Amino acid sequence: TGSTAYFAVERLGQLLESGELEDIVAIPTSVRTKEQAEELGIPLVTLDTHSKLDVAIDGADEVDPDLNLVKGGGGALLREKMVEVCADKFIVIVDESKLTDGLGPGFPVPVEITPFCHEHTLRTVAALPSCEGCKPVLRMGSSSNNQVDGDEIAVTDNGNYIVDLHFEEPIK
């Protein structure tokens, strides 16, 4: 899911159409990626039928020198993690704009939470020792970016909410 995945899906579609790639199936991690893959004729399945994957490919919002990642700025946190954990290999594609000396200050860390008692969950997350020095903010507007672009709570493809953790100092 996201801008990097968009280009990877486009390329998969081209390779399938040309016959250079065959006998593959894919599991999209968002409604947007599912629609794109369907338009390109990429055969789709789910983890219900294919829970052992050869490879997962995605982008990241930030990468530190130890290859720790911030992911989920595009709002598909849960689905991405579920697919990635089922893959034998996880390939992350980023450009130099995503490289950072330390995670946190440059891009908020997204956490997907259930709508049920979301204010309680927000306070509980804020009180975690690992969140000391961060400001948790409930994402508003579109779930597909971490910018406030509306007055309604952002809702993920799974019907959940996102709390963006804004750190002033790099996460240790």
Coordinates of N, CA and C in Angstrom, one line a residue, residues 2 8 11 13 22 25 32-33 57 87 105 110 112 116 121 137 161 164 170:
G2 N 0.5 2.3 -0.7 CA 1.2 3.5 -0.7 C 1.8 3.8 -2.1
A8 N 5.2 -0.8 -7.8 CA 5.5 -2.3 -7.8 C 4.3 -3.0 -8.4
R11 N 4.3 -2.5 -12.1 CA 5.3 -3.4 -12.8 C 4.9 -4.8 -12.8
G13 N 1.9 -6.0 -13.0 CA 0.9 -6.0 -14.1 C 1.5 -6.1 -15.4
E22 N 4.7 -15.3 -14.7 CA 3.5 -16.1 -14.7 C 3.4 -17.0 -13.4
V25 N 0.2 -15.3 -7.6 CA -1.0 -14.7 -7.0 C -0.5 -13.6 -6.0
R32 N -7.5 0.2 -2.0 CA -6.9 0.9 -3.1 C -6.0 0.0 -3.9
T33 N -5.1 -0.8 -3.3 CA -4.2 -1.7 -4.0 C -5.0 -2.8 -4.6
I57 N 6.2 -7.2 -0.5 CA 6.9 -6.0 -1.0 C 6.2 -4.8 -0.6
A87 N 5.1 -13.8 5.1 CA 6.1 -14.0 4.0 C 7.4 -14.5 4.5
P105 N 11.1 11.8 15.1 CA 10.8 13.2 14.9 C 10.3 13.6 13.5
P110 N 2.5 5.6 13.4 CA 1.1 5.3 13.5 C 0.8 4.0 14.2
E112 N -2.7 1.5 14.9 CA -4.1 1.3 14.6 C -4.8 0.8 15.9
F116 N -13.8 1.0 19.6 CA -14.4 0.7 20.9 C -13.5 1.3 22.0
T121 N -8.1 4.0 25.0 CA -6.9 3.4 24.4 C -5.9 4.5 24.1
V137 N -1.9 11.7 18.7 CA -2.9 12.4 18.1 C -3.8 11.5 17.3
Y161 N -9.4 3.0 13.9 CA -8.8 4.4 14.0 C -7.3 4.3 14.0
D164 N -1.5 8.7 15.7 CA -0.2 9.1 15.2 C 0.6 9.6 16.4
P170 N 14.5 11.4 18.7 CA 14.5 10.1 18.1 C 14.2 9.0 19.1

